[in-house]
Amino acid sequence: MKKIKGVNLGNWLVLEKWMLPEMFEGTGAEDEVWLNRKMNPAELKEKMKEHRDTFITEQDFAFIKEQGIWLLRIPVPYFIFGDRPPFNGCVEYLDKAFDWAEKYGLQILIDLHTVPGSQNGYDNGGLTGVCKWCKNPEEVEFALTVLERLAKRYGQREGLYGIEVLNEPISFLVYATAPSTGKAVDKEEAKGSGYVPLPFLENFYRNAYRRLRKILPENKTIVFHDASA
C-alpha cells in the first residue's frame, strides 16, 4: 500500500478566520456565512476573487511537488457550483487545481467541508454556533447532490484521488464541550441545533457511498470522517 504524503489546502475555497483574519477585518463576522451577510455583495465578490486568485496558485503546486508531496486535500463549500445565493461559487478554481495537479503529477482529495446549516457549529462548518443540517432532509439531499455533481465533473480526471464525503460531523461528547456551542450570533437561527446522531450519519455515509460508487471508477477512493470532531 502506497504511503500517503499529503497536505491540506485550507482557507482557499472555504474561509476559516483563524487562518486569514484580515479577510474578516472591519466586518465583525466570525465565519463565512456572516461575512456574506455583513459585507456589500459587490465588494465581497471582488474580495473573494482576489483571495482565490492569489491565495493558492500554480507556483504552490510546483513547490508542493518539489517537497515530495503527492496528495492535496482541497476543502470545498456546498455552494461551490454557485447555486446558493448570496455565496460566490468557486468551481472554476477547482478546475484549475485539477489542471495544475495533473501537470505536476499530483492527486486531489475533494473534501466537502461545509453543508447548509452546518454539520458541526464551527467556523470551518461555515456557521458558528449553528448545527442543524442533519435535521433538514432537503439540505441533506442537497449535500448528496453536490457530491454527485463533483463525482460526475471530476470522476474521470487522472488527478482525482477521491472524495471525502463530509468534514468533521460533530459527535455528542464533542458538541457538549465545543467552545462554539451556544455562540451563534442569531439565537433564533440556532434553535434546534445539536450533535449529529451516529445512526443518521451511518445512513448518510451509506447513501453517499452507494450514490458515489455508481459514478466514480473503482480506483477512486471514497473517504469518511471519523465523526468525532
Tab-separated table of C-alpha atoms in Angstrom:
chain	number	residue	atom	x	y	z
A	1	MET	CA	0.000	0.000	0.000
A	2	LYS	CA	1.402	3.374	-1.028
A	3	LYS	CA	2.200	5.692	1.855
A	4	ILE	CA	0.238	8.925	1.639
A	5	LYS	CA	2.258	12.132	1.729
A	6	GLY	CA	-0.286	14.907	1.624
A	7	VAL	CA	-1.165	18.463	2.520
A	8	ASN	CA	-4.435	20.280	3.148
A	9	LEU	CA	-5.105	23.441	1.122
A	10	GLY	CA	-7.285	25.069	3.742
A	11	ASN	CA	-8.760	28.579	3.566
A	12	TRP	CA	-8.616	28.746	-0.228
A	13	LEU	CA	-12.160	27.814	-1.249
A	14	VAL	CA	-13.576	27.605	2.290
A	15	LEU	CA	-12.658	30.516	4.564
A	16	GLU	CA	-11.566	29.934	8.159
A	17	LYS	CA	-10.977	33.134	10.081
A	18	TRP	CA	-8.095	31.842	12.189
A	19	MET	CA	-6.087	31.165	9.031
A	20	LEU	CA	-6.524	34.628	7.497
A	21	PRO	CA	-8.138	37.123	9.911
A	22	GLU	CA	-7.629	40.038	7.526
A	23	MET	CA	-10.368	38.672	5.260
A	24	PHE	CA	-12.820	39.456	8.060
A	25	GLU	CA	-11.417	42.780	9.254
A	26	GLY	CA	-13.975	45.501	9.862
A	27	THR	CA	-16.983	43.176	9.481
A	28	GLY	CA	-17.398	41.651	12.930
A	29	ALA	CA	-18.050	38.317	11.208
A	30	GLU	CA	-16.617	35.098	12.637
A	31	ASP	CA	-17.469	32.800	9.743
A	32	GLU	CA	-18.145	32.788	6.014
A	33	VAL	CA	-21.943	32.884	6.296
A	34	TRP	CA	-21.858	36.047	8.371
A	35	LEU	CA	-19.206	37.572	6.158
A	36	ASN	CA	-21.704	37.298	3.306
A	37	ARG	CA	-24.434	38.781	5.460
A	38	LYS	CA	-22.402	41.759	6.628
A	39	MET	CA	-20.452	42.798	3.529
A	40	ASN	CA	-21.720	44.560	0.441
A	41	PRO	CA	-22.222	41.760	-2.136
A	42	ALA	CA	-20.305	43.501	-4.924
A	43	GLU	CA	-17.384	44.312	-2.637
A	44	LEU	CA	-17.292	40.793	-1.260
A	45	LYS	CA	-17.392	39.265	-4.734
A	46	GLU	CA	-14.349	41.318	-5.717
A	47	LYS	CA	-12.583	40.496	-2.459
A	48	MET	CA	-13.251	36.769	-2.820
A	49	LYS	CA	-11.978	36.789	-6.395
A	50	GLU	CA	-8.735	38.450	-5.348
A	51	HIS	CA	-8.343	35.971	-2.490
A	52	ARG	CA	-8.959	32.891	-4.619
A	53	ASP	CA	-6.754	34.199	-7.425
A	54	THR	CA	-3.776	34.718	-5.128
A	55	PHE	CA	-4.030	32.519	-2.014
A	56	ILE	CA	-3.166	29.333	-3.946
A	57	THR	CA	-1.532	29.473	-7.375
A	58	GLU	CA	0.201	27.157	-9.831
A	59	GLN	CA	3.519	28.014	-8.172
A	60	ASP	CA	2.252	26.429	-4.947
A	61	PHE	CA	1.540	23.186	-6.806
A	62	ALA	CA	5.071	23.207	-8.234
A	63	PHE	CA	6.511	23.809	-4.755
A	64	ILE	CA	4.416	21.021	-3.246
A	65	LYS	CA	5.716	18.639	-5.894
A	66	GLU	CA	9.292	19.624	-5.042
A	67	GLN	CA	8.671	18.648	-1.407
A	68	GLY	CA	7.811	15.080	-2.348
A	69	ILE	CA	4.123	15.525	-1.507
A	70	TRP	CA	1.693	13.926	-3.940
A	71	LEU	CA	-1.796	14.233	-2.402
A	72	LEU	CA	-3.700	17.506	-1.981
A	73	ARG	CA	-6.821	17.656	0.164
A	74	ILE	CA	-8.936	20.561	-1.072
A	75	PRO	CA	-11.866	21.659	1.126
A	76	VAL	CA	-14.845	22.900	-0.896
A	77	PRO	CA	-18.109	24.564	0.196
A	78	TYR	CA	-21.620	23.340	-0.535
A	79	PHE	CA	-22.111	26.404	-2.731
A	80	ILE	CA	-19.146	25.524	-4.974
A	81	PHE	CA	-21.371	25.462	-8.065
A	82	GLY	CA	-22.680	28.991	-7.451
A	83	ASP	CA	-26.296	27.926	-6.961
A	84	ARG	CA	-26.802	29.096	-3.367
A	85	PRO	CA	-27.128	32.889	-3.244
A	86	PRO	CA	-25.632	35.069	-1.887
A	87	PHE	CA	-22.495	32.916	-1.893
A	88	ASN	CA	-19.984	33.138	-4.713
A	89	GLY	CA	-19.308	29.794	-6.375
A	90	CYS	CA	-15.761	28.633	-6.984
A	91	VAL	CA	-15.837	25.525	-9.167
A	92	GLU	CA	-13.598	27.199	-11.745
A	93	TYR	CA	-10.803	27.228	-9.155
A	94	LEU	CA	-11.192	23.524	-8.524
A	95	ASP	CA	-10.977	23.072	-12.291
A	96	LYS	CA	-7.674	24.953	-12.219
A	97	ALA	CA	-6.468	22.822	-9.323
A	98	PHE	CA	-7.024	19.663	-11.373
A	99	ASP	CA	-5.189	21.131	-14.350
A	100	TRP	CA	-2.228	22.059	-12.146
A	101	ALA	CA	-2.283	18.763	-10.240
A	102	GLU	CA	-2.157	16.761	-13.433
A	103	LYS	CA	0.603	18.972	-14.837
A	104	TYR	CA	2.800	18.214	-11.822
A	105	GLY	CA	1.783	14.603	-11.270
A	106	LEU	CA	-0.251	15.279	-8.115
A	107	GLN	CA	-3.627	13.950	-6.981
A	108	ILE	CA	-6.565	15.636	-5.281
A	109	LEU	CA	-8.882	14.530	-2.493
A	110	ILE	CA	-12.009	16.705	-2.746
A	111	ASP	CA	-13.388	17.362	0.734
A	112	LEU	CA	-16.974	18.595	1.147
A	113	HIS	CA	-16.144	20.891	4.032
A	114	THR	CA	-19.458	22.648	4.667
A	115	VAL	CA	-23.176	21.899	4.335
A	116	PRO	CA	-26.223	24.206	4.706
A	117	GLY	CA	-26.978	24.686	8.401
A	118	SER	CA	-23.565	23.252	9.342
A	119	GLN	CA	-22.570	19.777	10.486
A	120	ASN	CA	-20.532	20.919	13.489
A	121	GLY	CA	-21.235	24.523	14.507
A	122	TYR	CA	-17.624	25.553	13.939
A	123	ASP	CA	-16.435	28.369	11.712
A	124	ASN	CA	-14.986	25.672	9.441
A	125	GLY	CA	-18.533	24.406	9.012
A	126	GLY	CA	-19.459	27.850	7.723
A	127	LEU	CA	-21.758	28.995	10.520
A	128	THR	CA	-20.563	29.299	14.116
A	129	GLY	CA	-22.881	28.032	16.837
A	130	VAL	CA	-25.445	26.529	14.451
A	131	CYS	CA	-25.629	22.795	13.741
A	132	LYS	CA	-28.947	21.871	12.137
A	133	TRP	CA	-28.099	20.383	8.734
A	134	CYS	CA	-28.868	16.792	9.711
A	135	LYS	CA	-32.403	17.781	10.754
A	136	ASN	CA	-33.339	19.141	7.337
A	137	PRO	CA	-33.990	16.347	4.797
A	138	GLU	CA	-33.951	18.773	1.874
A	139	GLU	CA	-30.477	20.031	2.790
A	140	VAL	CA	-29.232	16.502	3.416
A	141	GLU	CA	-30.359	15.635	-0.103
A	142	PHE	CA	-28.741	18.801	-1.423
A	143	ALA	CA	-25.392	17.760	0.048
A	144	LEU	CA	-25.718	14.381	-1.649
A	145	THR	CA	-26.406	16.037	-4.995
A	146	VAL	CA	-23.323	18.244	-4.580
A	147	LEU	CA	-21.250	15.113	-4.033
A	148	GLU	CA	-22.775	13.528	-7.129
A	149	ARG	CA	-22.066	16.601	-9.236
A	150	LEU	CA	-18.462	16.667	-8.061
A	151	ALA	CA	-18.111	12.994	-8.905
A	152	LYS	CA	-19.563	13.493	-12.391
A	153	ARG	CA	-17.355	16.507	-13.076
A	154	TYR	CA	-14.068	15.032	-11.859
A	155	GLY	CA	-14.581	11.265	-11.712
A	156	GLN	CA	-12.671	10.589	-14.908
A	157	ARG	CA	-9.850	13.019	-14.165
A	158	GLU	CA	-6.436	11.459	-13.714
A	159	GLY	CA	-5.788	13.883	-10.888
A	160	LEU	CA	-8.688	12.682	-8.732
A	161	TYR	CA	-7.650	10.526	-5.789
A	162	GLY	CA	-11.114	10.519	-4.295
A	163	ILE	CA	-13.891	12.366	-2.484
A	164	GLU	CA	-14.246	12.914	1.254
A	165	VAL	CA	-17.974	12.846	1.917
A	166	LEU	CA	-18.148	15.311	4.834
A	167	ASN	CA	-15.668	17.119	7.055
A	168	GLU	CA	-15.904	16.797	10.838
A	169	PRO	CA	-19.538	15.966	11.641
A	170	ILE	CA	-19.796	16.584	15.356
A	171	SER	CA	-20.432	13.863	17.937
A	172	PHE	CA	-22.462	14.081	21.156
A	173	LEU	CA	-19.490	14.426	23.513
A	174	VAL	CA	-17.658	16.961	21.382
A	175	TYR	CA	-20.786	19.066	20.819
A	176	ALA	CA	-21.395	19.204	24.565
A	177	THR	CA	-17.969	20.714	25.209
A	178	ALA	CA	-17.212	22.590	21.975
A	179	PRO	CA	-16.374	26.282	22.552
A	180	SER	CA	-18.608	27.259	19.635
A	181	THR	CA	-21.723	25.622	21.085
A	182	GLY	CA	-24.190	28.316	22.147
A	183	LYS	CA	-22.161	31.079	20.452
A	184	ALA	CA	-24.449	31.727	17.486
A	185	VAL	CA	-24.929	35.373	16.542
A	186	ASP	CA	-28.602	34.762	15.792
A	187	LYS	CA	-30.040	32.755	18.687
A	188	GLU	CA	-33.285	32.166	16.806
A	189	GLU	CA	-31.385	30.676	13.889
A	190	ALA	CA	-29.542	28.358	16.277
A	191	LYS	CA	-32.707	26.921	17.828
A	192	GLY	CA	-32.831	23.181	17.297
A	193	SER	CA	-29.068	22.857	16.939
A	194	GLY	CA	-27.395	19.742	18.253
A	195	TYR	CA	-24.903	16.997	17.560
A	196	VAL	CA	-25.074	14.702	14.520
A	197	PRO	CA	-26.556	11.374	15.679
A	198	LEU	CA	-24.472	8.364	14.750
A	199	PRO	CA	-27.387	6.377	13.233
A	200	PHE	CA	-28.145	9.329	10.946
A	201	LEU	CA	-24.502	9.657	9.966
A	202	GLU	CA	-24.115	5.954	9.249
A	203	ASN	CA	-27.145	6.085	6.981
A	204	PHE	CA	-25.868	9.240	5.268
A	205	TYR	CA	-22.468	7.664	4.674
A	206	ARG	CA	-24.009	4.508	3.218
A	207	ASN	CA	-26.270	6.550	0.962
A	208	ALA	CA	-23.383	8.745	-0.167
A	209	TYR	CA	-21.218	5.691	-0.849
A	210	ARG	CA	-23.886	3.997	-2.971
A	211	ARG	CA	-24.526	7.134	-4.993
A	212	LEU	CA	-20.870	7.995	-5.491
A	213	ARG	CA	-19.811	4.467	-6.332
A	214	LYS	CA	-22.300	4.432	-9.211
A	215	ILE	CA	-20.411	7.378	-10.711
A	216	LEU	CA	-16.781	7.000	-9.676
A	217	PRO	CA	-14.386	4.478	-11.222
A	218	GLU	CA	-13.356	1.680	-8.849
A	219	ASN	CA	-9.859	3.121	-8.454
A	220	LYS	CA	-11.198	6.357	-6.949
A	221	THR	CA	-11.395	6.445	-3.155
A	222	ILE	CA	-14.405	7.428	-1.027
A	223	VAL	CA	-13.356	8.782	2.375
A	224	PHE	CA	-15.426	9.025	5.570
A	225	HIS	CA	-14.509	11.223	8.516
A	226	ASP	CA	-14.470	9.507	11.915
A	227	ALA	CA	-17.324	11.719	13.186
A	228	SER	CA	-15.601	12.704	16.414
A	229	ALA	CA	-14.832	16.324	15.590
